[in-house]
Short mmCIF file of C-alpha atoms in Angstrom, two decimals:
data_model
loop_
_atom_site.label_atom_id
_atom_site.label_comp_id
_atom_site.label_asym_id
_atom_site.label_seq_id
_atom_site.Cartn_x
_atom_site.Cartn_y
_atom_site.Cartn_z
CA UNK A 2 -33.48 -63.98 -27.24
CA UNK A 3 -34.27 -60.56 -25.56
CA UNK A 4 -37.56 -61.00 -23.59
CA UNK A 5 -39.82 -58.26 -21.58
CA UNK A 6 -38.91 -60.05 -18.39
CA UNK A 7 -34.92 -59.94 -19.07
CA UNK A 8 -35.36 -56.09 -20.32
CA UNK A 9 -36.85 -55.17 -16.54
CA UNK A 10 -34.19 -57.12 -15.27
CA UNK A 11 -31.56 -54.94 -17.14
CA UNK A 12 -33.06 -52.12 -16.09
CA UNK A 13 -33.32 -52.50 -12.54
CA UNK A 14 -30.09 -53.90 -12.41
CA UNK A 15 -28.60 -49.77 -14.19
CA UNK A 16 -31.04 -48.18 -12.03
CA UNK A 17 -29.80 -49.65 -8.98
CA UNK A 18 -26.12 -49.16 -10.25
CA UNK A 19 -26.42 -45.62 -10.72
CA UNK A 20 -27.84 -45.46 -7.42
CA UNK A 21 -25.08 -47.24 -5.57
CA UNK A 22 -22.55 -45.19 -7.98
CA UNK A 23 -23.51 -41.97 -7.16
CA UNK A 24 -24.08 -42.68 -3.17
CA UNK A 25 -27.58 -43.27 -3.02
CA UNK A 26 -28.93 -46.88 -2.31
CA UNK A 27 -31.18 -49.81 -3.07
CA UNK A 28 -33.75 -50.83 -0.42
CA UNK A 29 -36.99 -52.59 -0.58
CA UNK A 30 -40.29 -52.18 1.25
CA UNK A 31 -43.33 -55.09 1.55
CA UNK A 32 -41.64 -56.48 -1.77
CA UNK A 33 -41.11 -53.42 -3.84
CA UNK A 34 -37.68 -52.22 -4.58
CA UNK A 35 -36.61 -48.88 -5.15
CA UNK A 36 -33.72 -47.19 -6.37
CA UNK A 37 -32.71 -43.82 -4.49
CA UNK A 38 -30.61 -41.53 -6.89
CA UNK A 39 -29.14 -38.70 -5.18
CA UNK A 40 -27.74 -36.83 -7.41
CA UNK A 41 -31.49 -36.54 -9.71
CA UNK A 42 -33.26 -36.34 -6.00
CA UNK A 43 -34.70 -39.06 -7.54
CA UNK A 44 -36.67 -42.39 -6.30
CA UNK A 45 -38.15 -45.54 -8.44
CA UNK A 46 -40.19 -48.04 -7.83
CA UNK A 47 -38.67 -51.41 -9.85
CA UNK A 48 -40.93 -53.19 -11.39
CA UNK A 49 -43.53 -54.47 -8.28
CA UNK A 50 -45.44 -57.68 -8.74
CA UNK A 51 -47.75 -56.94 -6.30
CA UNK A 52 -47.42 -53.40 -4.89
CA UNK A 53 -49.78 -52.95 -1.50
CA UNK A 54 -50.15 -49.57 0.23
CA UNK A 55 -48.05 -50.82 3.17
CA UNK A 56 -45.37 -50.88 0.81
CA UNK A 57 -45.64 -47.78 -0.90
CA UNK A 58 -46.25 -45.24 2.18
CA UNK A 59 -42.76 -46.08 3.83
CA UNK A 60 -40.59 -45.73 0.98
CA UNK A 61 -42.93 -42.84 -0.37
CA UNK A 62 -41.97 -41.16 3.66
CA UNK A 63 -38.00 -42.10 2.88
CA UNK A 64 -38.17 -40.50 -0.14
CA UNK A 65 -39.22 -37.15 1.14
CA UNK A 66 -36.64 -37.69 4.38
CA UNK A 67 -33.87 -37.93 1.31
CA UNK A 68 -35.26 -34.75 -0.43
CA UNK A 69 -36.84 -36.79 -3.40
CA UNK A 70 -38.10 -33.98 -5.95
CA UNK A 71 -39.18 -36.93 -8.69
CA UNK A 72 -40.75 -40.29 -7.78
CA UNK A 73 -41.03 -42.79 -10.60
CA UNK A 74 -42.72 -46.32 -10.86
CA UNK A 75 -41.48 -48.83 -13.49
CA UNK A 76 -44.47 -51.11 -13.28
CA UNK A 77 -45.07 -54.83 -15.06
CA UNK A 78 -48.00 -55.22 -17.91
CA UNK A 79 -50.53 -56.46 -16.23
CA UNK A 80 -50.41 -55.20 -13.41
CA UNK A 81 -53.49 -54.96 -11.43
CA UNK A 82 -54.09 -51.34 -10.32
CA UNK A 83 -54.39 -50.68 -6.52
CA UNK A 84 -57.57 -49.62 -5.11
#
């Protein structure tokens, strides 16, 4: 049985293929992971459980060291919004 959890883990898991197949890489900051995919100048956020400023501003600052033109967030239902 396909479930919402096992969907996000699917996803991640192409994101952070692609990433690693086209020479980018997979890092993670204050326990949020993030896919950098160089070729799309293009960095996501993988579904964060509990995303906290400290770790958004460093890979947000990576992001525009690697040239990032798009930054997306995959984020969980639920999720409770920062502040």
């Amino acid at each position: 049985m396909t479930t919402i959890a096992s969907a996000q883990e699917a996803l991640s898991h192409w994101h952070q293929a692609l990433a690693v197949a086209t020479g980018g890489k997979i890092f993670t900051t204050h326990g949020c992971s993030w896919a950098w995919q160089p070729v799309r100048k293009r960095l996501i956020l993988l579904f964060p459980e509990n995303p906290e400023p400290s770790g958004l501003r460093p890979a947000l600052a990576e992001g525009q060291r690697l040239g990032a033109r798009r930054v997306e967030a995959w984020l969980m239902l639920g999720l409770t919004p920062l502040n």
